[in-house]
Backbone as CSV, one residue per row, in Angstrom:
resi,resn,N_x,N_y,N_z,CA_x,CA_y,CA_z,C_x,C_y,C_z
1,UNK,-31.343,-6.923,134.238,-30.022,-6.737,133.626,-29.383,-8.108,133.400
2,UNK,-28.734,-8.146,132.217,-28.249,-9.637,131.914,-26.832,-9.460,132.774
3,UNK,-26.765,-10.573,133.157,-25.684,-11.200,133.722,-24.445,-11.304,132.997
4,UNK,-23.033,-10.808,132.876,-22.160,-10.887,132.345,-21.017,-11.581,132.712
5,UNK,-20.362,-12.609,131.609,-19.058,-13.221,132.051,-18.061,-12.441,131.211
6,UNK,-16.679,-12.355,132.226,-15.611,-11.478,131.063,-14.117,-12.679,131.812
7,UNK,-14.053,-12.615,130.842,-12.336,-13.805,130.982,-11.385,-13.263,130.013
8,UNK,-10.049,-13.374,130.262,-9.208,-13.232,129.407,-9.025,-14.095,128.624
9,UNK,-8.121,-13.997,127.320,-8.281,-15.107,126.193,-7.379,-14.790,125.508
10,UNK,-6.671,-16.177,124.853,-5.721,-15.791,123.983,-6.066,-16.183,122.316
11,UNK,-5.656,-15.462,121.317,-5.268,-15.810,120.050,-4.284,-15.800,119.052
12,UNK,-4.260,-16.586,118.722,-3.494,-16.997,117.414,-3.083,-16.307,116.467
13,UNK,-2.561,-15.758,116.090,-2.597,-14.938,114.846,-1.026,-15.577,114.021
14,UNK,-0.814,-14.554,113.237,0.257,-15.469,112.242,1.424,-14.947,113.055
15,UNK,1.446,-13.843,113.594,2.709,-13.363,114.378,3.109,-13.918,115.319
16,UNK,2.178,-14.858,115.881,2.138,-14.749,117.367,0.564,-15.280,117.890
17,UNK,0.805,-14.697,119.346,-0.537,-14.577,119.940,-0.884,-13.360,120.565
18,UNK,-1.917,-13.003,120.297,-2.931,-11.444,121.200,-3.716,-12.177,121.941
19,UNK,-3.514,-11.500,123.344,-3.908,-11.380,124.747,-5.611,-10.615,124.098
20,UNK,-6.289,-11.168,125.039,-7.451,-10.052,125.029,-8.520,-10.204,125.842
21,UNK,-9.727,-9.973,125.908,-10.696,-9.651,126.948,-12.194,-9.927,126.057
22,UNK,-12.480,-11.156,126.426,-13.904,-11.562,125.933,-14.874,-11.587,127.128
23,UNK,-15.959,-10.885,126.539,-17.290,-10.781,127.587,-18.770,-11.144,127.049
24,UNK,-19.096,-11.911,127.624,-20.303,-12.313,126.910,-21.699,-12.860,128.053
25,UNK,-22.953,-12.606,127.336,-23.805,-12.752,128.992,-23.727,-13.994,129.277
26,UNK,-23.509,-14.316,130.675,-23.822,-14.877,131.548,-24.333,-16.256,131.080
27,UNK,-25.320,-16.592,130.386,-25.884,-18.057,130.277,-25.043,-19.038,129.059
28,UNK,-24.594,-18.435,128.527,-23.525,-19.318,127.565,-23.715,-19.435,126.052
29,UNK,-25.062,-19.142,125.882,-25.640,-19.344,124.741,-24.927,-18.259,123.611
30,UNK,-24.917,-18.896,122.416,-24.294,-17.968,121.310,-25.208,-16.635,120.921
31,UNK,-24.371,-15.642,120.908,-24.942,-14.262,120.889,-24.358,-13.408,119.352
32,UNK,-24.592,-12.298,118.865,-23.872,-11.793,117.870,-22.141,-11.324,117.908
33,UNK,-21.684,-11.571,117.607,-20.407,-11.067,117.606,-19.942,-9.817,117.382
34,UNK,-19.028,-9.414,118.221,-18.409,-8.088,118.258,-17.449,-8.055,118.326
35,UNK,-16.511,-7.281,117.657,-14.839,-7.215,117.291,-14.596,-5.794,118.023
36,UNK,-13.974,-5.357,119.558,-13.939,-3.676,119.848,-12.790,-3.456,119.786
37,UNK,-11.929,-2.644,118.771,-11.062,-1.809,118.458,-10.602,-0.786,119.528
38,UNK,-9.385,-1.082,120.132,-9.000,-0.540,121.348,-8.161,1.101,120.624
39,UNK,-8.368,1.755,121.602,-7.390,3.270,121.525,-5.843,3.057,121.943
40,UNK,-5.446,4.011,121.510,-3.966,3.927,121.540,-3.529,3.558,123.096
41,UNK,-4.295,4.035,123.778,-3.761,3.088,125.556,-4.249,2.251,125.767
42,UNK,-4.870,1.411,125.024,-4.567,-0.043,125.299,-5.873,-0.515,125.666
43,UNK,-5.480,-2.076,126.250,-6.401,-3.159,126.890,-6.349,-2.735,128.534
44,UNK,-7.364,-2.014,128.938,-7.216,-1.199,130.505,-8.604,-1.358,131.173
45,UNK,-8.912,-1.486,132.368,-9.997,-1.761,132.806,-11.630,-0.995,132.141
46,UNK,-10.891,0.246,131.799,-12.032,1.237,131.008,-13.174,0.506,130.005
47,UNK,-11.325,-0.564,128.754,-12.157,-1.390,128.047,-12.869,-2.187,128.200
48,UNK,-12.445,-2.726,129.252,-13.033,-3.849,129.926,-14.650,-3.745,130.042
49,UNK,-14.649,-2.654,130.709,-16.069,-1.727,131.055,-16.494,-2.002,130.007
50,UNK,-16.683,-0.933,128.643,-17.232,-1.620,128.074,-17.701,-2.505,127.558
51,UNK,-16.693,-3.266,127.276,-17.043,-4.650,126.410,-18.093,-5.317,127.260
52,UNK,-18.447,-5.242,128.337,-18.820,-5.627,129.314,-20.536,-4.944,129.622
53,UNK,-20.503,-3.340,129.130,-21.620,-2.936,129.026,-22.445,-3.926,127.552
54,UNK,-21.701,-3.782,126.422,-22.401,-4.331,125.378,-22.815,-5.356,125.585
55,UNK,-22.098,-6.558,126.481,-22.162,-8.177,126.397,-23.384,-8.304,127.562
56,UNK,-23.715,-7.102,128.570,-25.049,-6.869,128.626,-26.080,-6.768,128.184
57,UNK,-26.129,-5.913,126.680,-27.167,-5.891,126.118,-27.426,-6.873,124.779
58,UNK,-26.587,-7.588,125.080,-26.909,-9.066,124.759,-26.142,-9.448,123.536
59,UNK,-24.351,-9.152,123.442,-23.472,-9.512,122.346,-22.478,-10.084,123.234
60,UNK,-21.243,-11.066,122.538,-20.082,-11.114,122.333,-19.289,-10.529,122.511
61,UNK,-18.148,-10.169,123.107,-17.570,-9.145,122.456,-15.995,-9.495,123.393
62,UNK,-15.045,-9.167,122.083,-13.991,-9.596,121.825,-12.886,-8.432,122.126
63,UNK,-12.166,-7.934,122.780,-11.241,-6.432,122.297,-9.790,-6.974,122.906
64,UNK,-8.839,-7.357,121.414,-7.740,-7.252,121.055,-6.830,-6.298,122.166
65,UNK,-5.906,-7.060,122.727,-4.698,-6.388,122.377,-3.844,-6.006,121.095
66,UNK,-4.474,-5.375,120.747,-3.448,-4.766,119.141,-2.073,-4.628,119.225
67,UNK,-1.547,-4.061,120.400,0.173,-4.027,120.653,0.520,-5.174,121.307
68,UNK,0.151,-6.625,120.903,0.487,-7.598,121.664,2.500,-7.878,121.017
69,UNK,2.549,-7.338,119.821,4.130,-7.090,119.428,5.009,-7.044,120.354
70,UNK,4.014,-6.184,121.380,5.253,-5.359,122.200,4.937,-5.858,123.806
71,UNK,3.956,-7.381,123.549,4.062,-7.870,125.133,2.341,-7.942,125.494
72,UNK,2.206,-8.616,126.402,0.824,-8.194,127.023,0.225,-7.328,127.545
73,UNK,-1.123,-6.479,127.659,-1.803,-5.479,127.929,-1.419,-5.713,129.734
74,UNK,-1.306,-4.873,130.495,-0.980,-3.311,130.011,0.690,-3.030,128.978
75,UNK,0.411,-2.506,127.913,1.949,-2.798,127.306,2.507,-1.451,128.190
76,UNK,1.712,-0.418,128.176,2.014,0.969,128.661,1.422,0.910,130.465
77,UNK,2.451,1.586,131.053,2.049,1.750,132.632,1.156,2.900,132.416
78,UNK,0.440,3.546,132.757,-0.791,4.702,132.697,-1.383,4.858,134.130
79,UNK,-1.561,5.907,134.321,-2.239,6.249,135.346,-3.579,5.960,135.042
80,UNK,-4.246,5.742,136.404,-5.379,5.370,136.437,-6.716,6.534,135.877
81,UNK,-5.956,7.704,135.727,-6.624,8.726,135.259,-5.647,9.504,134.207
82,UNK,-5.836,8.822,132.886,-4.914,9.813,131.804,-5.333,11.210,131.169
83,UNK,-4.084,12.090,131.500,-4.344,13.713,131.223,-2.771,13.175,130.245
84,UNK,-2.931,13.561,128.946,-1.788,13.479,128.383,-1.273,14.883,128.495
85,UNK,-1.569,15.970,128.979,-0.697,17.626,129.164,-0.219,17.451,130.699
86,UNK,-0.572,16.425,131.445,0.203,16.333,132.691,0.918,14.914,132.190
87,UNK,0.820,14.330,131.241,1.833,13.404,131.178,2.013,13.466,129.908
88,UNK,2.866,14.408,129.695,3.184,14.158,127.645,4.134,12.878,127.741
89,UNK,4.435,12.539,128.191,5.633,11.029,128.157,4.777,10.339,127.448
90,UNK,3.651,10.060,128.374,2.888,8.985,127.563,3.040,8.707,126.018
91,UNK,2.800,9.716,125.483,2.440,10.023,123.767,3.846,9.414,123.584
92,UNK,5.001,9.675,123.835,6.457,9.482,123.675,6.826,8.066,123.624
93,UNK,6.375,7.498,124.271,5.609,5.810,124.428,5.047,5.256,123.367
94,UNK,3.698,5.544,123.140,2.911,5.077,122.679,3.342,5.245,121.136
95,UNK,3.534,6.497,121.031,3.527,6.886,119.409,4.391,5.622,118.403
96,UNK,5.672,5.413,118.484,6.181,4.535,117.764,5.441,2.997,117.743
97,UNK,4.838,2.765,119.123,4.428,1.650,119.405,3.004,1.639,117.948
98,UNK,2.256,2.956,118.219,1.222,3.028,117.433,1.462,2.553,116.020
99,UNK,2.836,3.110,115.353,3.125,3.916,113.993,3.569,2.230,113.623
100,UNK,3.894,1.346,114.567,4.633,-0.240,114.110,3.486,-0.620,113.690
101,UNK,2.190,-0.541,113.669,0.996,-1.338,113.030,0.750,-0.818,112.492
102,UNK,0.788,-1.055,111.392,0.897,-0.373,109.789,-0.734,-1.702,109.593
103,UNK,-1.298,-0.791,108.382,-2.784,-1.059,107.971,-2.530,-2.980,107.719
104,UNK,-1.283,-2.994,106.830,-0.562,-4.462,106.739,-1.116,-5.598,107.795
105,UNK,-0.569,-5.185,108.879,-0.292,-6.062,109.689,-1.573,-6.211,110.457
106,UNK,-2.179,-4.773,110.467,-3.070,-4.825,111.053,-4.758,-5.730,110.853
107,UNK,-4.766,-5.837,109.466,-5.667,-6.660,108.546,-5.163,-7.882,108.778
108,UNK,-4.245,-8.499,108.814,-3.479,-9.432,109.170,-4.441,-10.228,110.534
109,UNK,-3.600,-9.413,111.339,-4.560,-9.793,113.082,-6.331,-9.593,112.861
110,UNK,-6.443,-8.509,111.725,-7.962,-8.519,111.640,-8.592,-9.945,111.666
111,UNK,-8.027,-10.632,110.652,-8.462,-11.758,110.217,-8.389,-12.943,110.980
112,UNK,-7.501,-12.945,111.807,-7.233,-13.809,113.118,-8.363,-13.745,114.148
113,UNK,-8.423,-12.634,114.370,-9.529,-12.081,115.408,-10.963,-12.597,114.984
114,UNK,-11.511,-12.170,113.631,-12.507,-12.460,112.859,-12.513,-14.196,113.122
115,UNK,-11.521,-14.510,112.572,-11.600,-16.077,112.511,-12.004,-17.178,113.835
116,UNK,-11.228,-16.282,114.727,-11.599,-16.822,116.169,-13.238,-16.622,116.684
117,UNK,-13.438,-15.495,116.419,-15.058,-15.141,116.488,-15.491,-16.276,116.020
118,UNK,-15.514,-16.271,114.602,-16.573,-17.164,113.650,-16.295,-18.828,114.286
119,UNK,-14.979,-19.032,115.204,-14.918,-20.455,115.543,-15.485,-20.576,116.810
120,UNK,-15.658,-19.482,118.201,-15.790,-19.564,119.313,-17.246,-20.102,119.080
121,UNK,-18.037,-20.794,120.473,-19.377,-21.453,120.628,-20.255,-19.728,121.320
122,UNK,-19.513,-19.094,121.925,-20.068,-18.354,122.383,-20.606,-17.250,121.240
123,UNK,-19.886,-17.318,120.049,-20.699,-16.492,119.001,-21.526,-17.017,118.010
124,UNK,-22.686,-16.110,118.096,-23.598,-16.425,116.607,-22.927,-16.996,115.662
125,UNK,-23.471,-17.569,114.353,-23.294,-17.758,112.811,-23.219,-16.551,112.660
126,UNK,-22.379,-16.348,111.842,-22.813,-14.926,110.491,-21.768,-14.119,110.770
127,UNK,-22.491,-12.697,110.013,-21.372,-12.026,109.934,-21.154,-11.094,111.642
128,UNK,-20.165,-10.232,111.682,-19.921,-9.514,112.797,-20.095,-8.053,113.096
129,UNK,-20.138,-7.583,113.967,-19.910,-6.232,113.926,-18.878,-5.606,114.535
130,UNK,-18.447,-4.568,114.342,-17.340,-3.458,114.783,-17.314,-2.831,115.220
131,UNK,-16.757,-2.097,116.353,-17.025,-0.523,116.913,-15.223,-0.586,117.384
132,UNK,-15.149,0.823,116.696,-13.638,1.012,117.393,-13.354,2.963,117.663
133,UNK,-12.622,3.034,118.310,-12.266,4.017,119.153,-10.638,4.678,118.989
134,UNK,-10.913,6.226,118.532,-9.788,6.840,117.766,-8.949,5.550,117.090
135,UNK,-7.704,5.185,116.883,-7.162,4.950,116.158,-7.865,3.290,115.444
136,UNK,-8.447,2.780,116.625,-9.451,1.553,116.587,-10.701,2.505,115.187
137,UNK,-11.075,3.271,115.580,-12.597,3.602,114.535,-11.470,3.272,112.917
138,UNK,-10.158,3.925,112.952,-9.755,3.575,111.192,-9.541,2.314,111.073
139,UNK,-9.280,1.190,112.140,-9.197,-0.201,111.722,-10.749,-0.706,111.647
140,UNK,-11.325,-0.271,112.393,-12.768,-0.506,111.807,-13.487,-0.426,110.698
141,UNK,-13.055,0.811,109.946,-13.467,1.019,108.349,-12.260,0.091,107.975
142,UNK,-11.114,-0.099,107.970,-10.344,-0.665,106.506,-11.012,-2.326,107.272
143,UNK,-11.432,-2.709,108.250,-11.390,-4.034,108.546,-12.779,-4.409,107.372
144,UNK,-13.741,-3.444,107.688,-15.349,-3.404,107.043,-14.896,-3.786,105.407
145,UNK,-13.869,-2.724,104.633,-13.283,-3.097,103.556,-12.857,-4.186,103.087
146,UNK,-11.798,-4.523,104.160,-10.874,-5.537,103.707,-11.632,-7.084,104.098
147,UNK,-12.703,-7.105,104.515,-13.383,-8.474,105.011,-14.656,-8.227,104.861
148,UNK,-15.622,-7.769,103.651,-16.879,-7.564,103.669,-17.965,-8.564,103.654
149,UNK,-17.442,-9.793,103.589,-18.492,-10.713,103.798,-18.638,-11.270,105.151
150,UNK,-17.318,-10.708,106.269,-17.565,-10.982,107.171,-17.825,-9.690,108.255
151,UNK,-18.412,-8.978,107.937,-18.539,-7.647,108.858,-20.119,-7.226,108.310
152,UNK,-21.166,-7.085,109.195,-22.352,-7.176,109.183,-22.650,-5.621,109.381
153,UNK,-22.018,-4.600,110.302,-21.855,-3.100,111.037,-20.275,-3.025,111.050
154,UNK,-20.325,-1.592,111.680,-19.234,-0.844,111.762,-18.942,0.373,111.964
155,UNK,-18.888,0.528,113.475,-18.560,1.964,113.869,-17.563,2.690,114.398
156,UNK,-17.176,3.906,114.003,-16.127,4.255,114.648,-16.153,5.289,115.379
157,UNK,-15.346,6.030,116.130,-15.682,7.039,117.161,-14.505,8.185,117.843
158,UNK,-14.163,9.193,117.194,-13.332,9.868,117.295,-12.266,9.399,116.816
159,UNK,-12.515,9.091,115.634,-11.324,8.192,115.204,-10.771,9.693,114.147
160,UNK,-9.231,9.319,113.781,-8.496,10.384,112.902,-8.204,9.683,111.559
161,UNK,-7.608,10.559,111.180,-6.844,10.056,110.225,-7.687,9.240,108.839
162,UNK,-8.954,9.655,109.112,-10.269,8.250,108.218,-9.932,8.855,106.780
163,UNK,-9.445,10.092,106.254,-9.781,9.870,104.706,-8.613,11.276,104.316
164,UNK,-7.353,10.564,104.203,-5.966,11.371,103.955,-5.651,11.453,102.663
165,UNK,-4.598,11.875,102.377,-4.519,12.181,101.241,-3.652,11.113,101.097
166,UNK,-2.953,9.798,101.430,-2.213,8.929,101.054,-2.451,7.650,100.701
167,UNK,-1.738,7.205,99.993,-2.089,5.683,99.372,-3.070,4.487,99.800
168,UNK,-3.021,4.940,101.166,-3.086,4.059,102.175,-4.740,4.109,103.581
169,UNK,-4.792,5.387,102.796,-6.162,6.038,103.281,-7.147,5.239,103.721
170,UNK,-7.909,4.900,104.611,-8.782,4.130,104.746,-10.356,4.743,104.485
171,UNK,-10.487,5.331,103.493,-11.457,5.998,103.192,-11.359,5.550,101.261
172,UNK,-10.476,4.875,100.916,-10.089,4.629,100.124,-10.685,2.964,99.829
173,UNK,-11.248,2.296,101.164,-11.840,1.063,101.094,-13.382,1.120,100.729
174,UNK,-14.108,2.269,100.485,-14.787,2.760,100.405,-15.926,1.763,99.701
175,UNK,-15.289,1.631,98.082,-15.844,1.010,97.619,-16.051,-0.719,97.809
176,UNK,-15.528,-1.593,98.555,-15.704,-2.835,98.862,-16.430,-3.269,100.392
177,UNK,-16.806,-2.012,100.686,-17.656,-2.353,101.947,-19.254,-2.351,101.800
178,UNK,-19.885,-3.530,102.658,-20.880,-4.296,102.432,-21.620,-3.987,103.465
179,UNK,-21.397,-3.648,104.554,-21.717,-3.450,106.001,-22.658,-1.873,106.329
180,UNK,-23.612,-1.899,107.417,-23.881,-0.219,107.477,-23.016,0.332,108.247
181,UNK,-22.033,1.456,107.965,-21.422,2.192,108.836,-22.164,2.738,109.763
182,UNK,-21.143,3.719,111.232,-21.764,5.124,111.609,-20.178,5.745,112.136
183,UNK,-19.947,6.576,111.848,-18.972,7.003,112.253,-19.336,8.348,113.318
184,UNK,-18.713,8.509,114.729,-19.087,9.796,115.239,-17.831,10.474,115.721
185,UNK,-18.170,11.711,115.055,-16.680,12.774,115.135,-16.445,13.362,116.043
186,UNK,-15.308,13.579,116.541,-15.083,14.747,117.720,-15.210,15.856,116.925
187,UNK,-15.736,17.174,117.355,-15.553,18.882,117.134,-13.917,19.053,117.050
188,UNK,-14.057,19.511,116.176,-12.766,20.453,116.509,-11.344,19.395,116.912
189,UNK,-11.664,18.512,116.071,-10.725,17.220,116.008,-9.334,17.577,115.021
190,UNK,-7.950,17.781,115.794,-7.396,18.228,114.730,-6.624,16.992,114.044
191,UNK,-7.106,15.777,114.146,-6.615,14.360,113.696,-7.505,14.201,112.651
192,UNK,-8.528,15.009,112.565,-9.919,14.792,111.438,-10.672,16.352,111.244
193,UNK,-9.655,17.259,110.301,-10.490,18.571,109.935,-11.714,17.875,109.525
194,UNK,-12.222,19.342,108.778,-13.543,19.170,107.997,-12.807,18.242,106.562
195,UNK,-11.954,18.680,105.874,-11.934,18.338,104.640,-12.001,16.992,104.489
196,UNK,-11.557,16.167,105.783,-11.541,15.049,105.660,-12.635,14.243,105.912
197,UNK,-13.394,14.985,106.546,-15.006,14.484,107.058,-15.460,14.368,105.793
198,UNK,-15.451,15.452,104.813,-16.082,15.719,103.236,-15.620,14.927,102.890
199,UNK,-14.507,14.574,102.778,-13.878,13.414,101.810,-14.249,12.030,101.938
200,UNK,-14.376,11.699,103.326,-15.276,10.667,103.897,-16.209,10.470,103.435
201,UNK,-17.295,11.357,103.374,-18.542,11.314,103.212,-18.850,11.199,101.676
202,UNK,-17.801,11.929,101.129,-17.767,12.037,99.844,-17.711,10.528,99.232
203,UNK,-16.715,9.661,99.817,-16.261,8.289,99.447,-17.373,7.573,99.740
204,UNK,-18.098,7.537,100.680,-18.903,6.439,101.412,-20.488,6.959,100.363
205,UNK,-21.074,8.005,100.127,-22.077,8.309,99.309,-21.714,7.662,97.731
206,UNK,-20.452,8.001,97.270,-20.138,7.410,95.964,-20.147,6.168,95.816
207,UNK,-19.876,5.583,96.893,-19.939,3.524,96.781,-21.186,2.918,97.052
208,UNK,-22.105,4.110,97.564,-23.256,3.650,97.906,-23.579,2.979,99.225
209,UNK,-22.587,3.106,99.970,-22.399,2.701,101.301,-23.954,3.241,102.204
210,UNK,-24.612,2.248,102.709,-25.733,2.766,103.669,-24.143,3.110,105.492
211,UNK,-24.708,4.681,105.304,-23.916,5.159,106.204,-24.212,6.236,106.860
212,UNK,-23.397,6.655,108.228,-23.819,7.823,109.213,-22.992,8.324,109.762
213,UNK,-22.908,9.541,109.010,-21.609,10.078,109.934,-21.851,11.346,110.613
214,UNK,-21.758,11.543,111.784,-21.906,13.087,112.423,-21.262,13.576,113.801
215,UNK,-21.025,14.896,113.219,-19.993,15.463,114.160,-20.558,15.387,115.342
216,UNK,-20.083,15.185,116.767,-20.393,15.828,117.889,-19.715,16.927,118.739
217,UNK,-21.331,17.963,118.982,-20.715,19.262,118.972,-20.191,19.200,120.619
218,UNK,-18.524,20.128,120.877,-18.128,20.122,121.899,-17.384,18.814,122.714
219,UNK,-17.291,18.105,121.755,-16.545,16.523,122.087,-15.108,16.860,121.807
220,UNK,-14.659,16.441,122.051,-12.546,16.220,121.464,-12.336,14.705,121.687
221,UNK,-11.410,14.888,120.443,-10.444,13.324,120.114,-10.682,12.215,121.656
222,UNK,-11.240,11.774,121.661,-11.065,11.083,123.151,-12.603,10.527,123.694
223,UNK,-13.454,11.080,123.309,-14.795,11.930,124.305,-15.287,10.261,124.598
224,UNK,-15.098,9.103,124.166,-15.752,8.139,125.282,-15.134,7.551,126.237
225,UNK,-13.528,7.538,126.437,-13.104,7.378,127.382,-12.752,8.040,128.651
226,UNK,-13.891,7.357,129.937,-14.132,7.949,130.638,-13.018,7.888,131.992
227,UNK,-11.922,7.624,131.697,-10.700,7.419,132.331,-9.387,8.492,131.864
228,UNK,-9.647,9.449,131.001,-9.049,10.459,130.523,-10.149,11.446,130.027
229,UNK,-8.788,12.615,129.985,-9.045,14.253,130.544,-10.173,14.348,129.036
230,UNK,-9.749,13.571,127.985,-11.124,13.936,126.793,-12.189,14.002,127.014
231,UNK,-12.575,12.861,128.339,-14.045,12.253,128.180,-15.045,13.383,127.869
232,UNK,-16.524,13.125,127.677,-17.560,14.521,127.288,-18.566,13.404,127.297
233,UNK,-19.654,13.692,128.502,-20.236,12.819,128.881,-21.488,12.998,128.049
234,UNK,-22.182,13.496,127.701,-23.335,13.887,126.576,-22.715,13.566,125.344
235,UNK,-21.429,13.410,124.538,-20.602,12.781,123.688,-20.576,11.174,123.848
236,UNK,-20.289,10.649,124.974,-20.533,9.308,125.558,-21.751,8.407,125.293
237,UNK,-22.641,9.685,125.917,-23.964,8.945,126.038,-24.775,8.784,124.618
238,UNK,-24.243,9.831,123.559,-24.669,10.195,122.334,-23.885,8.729,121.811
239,UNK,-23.014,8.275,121.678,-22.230,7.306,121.231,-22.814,6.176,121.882
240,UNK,-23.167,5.840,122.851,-23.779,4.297,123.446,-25.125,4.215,122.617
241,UNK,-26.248,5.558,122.446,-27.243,5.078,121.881,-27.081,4.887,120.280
242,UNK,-26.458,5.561,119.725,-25.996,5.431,118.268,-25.563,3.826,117.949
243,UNK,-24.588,3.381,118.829,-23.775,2.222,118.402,-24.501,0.852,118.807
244,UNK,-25.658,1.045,119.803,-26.535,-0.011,120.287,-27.952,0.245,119.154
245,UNK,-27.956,1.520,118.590,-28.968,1.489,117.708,-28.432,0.455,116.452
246,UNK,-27.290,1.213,116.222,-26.627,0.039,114.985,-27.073,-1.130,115.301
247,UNK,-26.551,-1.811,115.907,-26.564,-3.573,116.606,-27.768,-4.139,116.420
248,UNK,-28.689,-3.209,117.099,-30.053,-3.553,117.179,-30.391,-3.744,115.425
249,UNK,-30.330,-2.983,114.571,-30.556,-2.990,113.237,-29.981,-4.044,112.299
250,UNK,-28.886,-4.575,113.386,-28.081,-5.319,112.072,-28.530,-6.573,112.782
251,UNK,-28.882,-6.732,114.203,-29.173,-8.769,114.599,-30.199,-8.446,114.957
């Protein structure tokens, strides 16, 4: 098993600076880069975990505080085990915090983040990859869009909201992405009916996008975080080999 270093780190961006959590193996040497798109609760030991599993199997990997607007991770206090029906507050919290990063701003920090990658010693040359998680999987597609010469992969994972009916749709980047997707759905996701899966799929086949998208059966909105009431551990495990298959394909 490779040896892993994880340190906190700060960046630059035009707003400001984002707090965040870089992990990378152990010997120092430059590895592929990874950009991980955090869920609406944040920069929390969970993420940590991961970033930490990947930078095992031999990447980079970078995961943003996205609500650094509103202060350093933890921005939200959370129990160490989140059930949002024993704590609806939470959502009450989070939601406005969510709704202030508009696609705008968010491409914005994309590019900050990206930029820091492509300057750190600890990452490869080239382009990067993505994996992000519910509201993280839609900054993952518009990031793949909005920066295609620098995004190599790109996955997302119970993510909502991927292909709406508004201006602003991120299913709508469709055509300027360069990268292989995989997107994996929760069942019975009511942030992502079917129509929108079709519409997805619909967009990403028309641009010619090399892409993968598939539902997982018996998962809900949530299913890889294993620190809340979503988790679905055969959903989990279905998602680690999918998203390490990507990686493997793209470095």
């Amino acid at each position: 098993m490779t040896s892993v270093q994880g340190t906190a780190v700060d960046i630059p961006t035009e707003d400001g600076t984002a707090d965040g959590y870089l992990a990378h193996p152990g010997d120092g040497s430059p590895r592929p880069g990874v950009l991980l798109y955090m869920d609406a609760f944040g920069l929390r030991p969970h993420l940590r975990s991961m970033a930490d599993r990947l930078a095992a199997a031999g990447y980079t990997v970078l995961v943003p505080n996205l609500f650094y607007r509103h202060g350093g991770a933890p921005v939200f206090e959370l129990p160490e085990f989140i059930d949002p029906r024993a704590r609806p507050e939470i959502f009450e919290q989070i939601g406005p915090v969510m709704q202030s990063l508009t696609p705008e701003l968010a491409m914005r920090d994309a590019d900050a983040y990206l930029r820091w990658l492509a300057d750190s010693p600890l990452v490869a040359e080239g382009p990067v990859a993505l994996t992000g998680y519910c509201m993280g999987a839609r900054l993952s597609l518009l990031t793949a869009g909005t920066f295609p010469e620098r995004v190599a992969a790109a996955a997302g994972f119970h993510g909502g909201r991927l292909a709406t009916d508004t201006p602003d749709s991120p299913h709508l980047v469709a055509e300027r992405v360069t990268a292989e997707l995989y997107f994996g759905h929760a069942d019975e996701d009511p942030s992502l009916p079917p129509e929108q899966i079709e519409r997805l799929e619909d967009a990403l086949a028309k641009a010619g996008v090399r892409h993968r998208c598939e539902v997982y059966p018996g998962a809900h909105h949530g299913f890889t975080q294993a620190d809340t009431a979503a988790y679905h551990q055969d959903g989990d495990e279905r998602h680690w080999a999918a998203l390490l298959d990507l990686l493997k394909r793209t470095f």
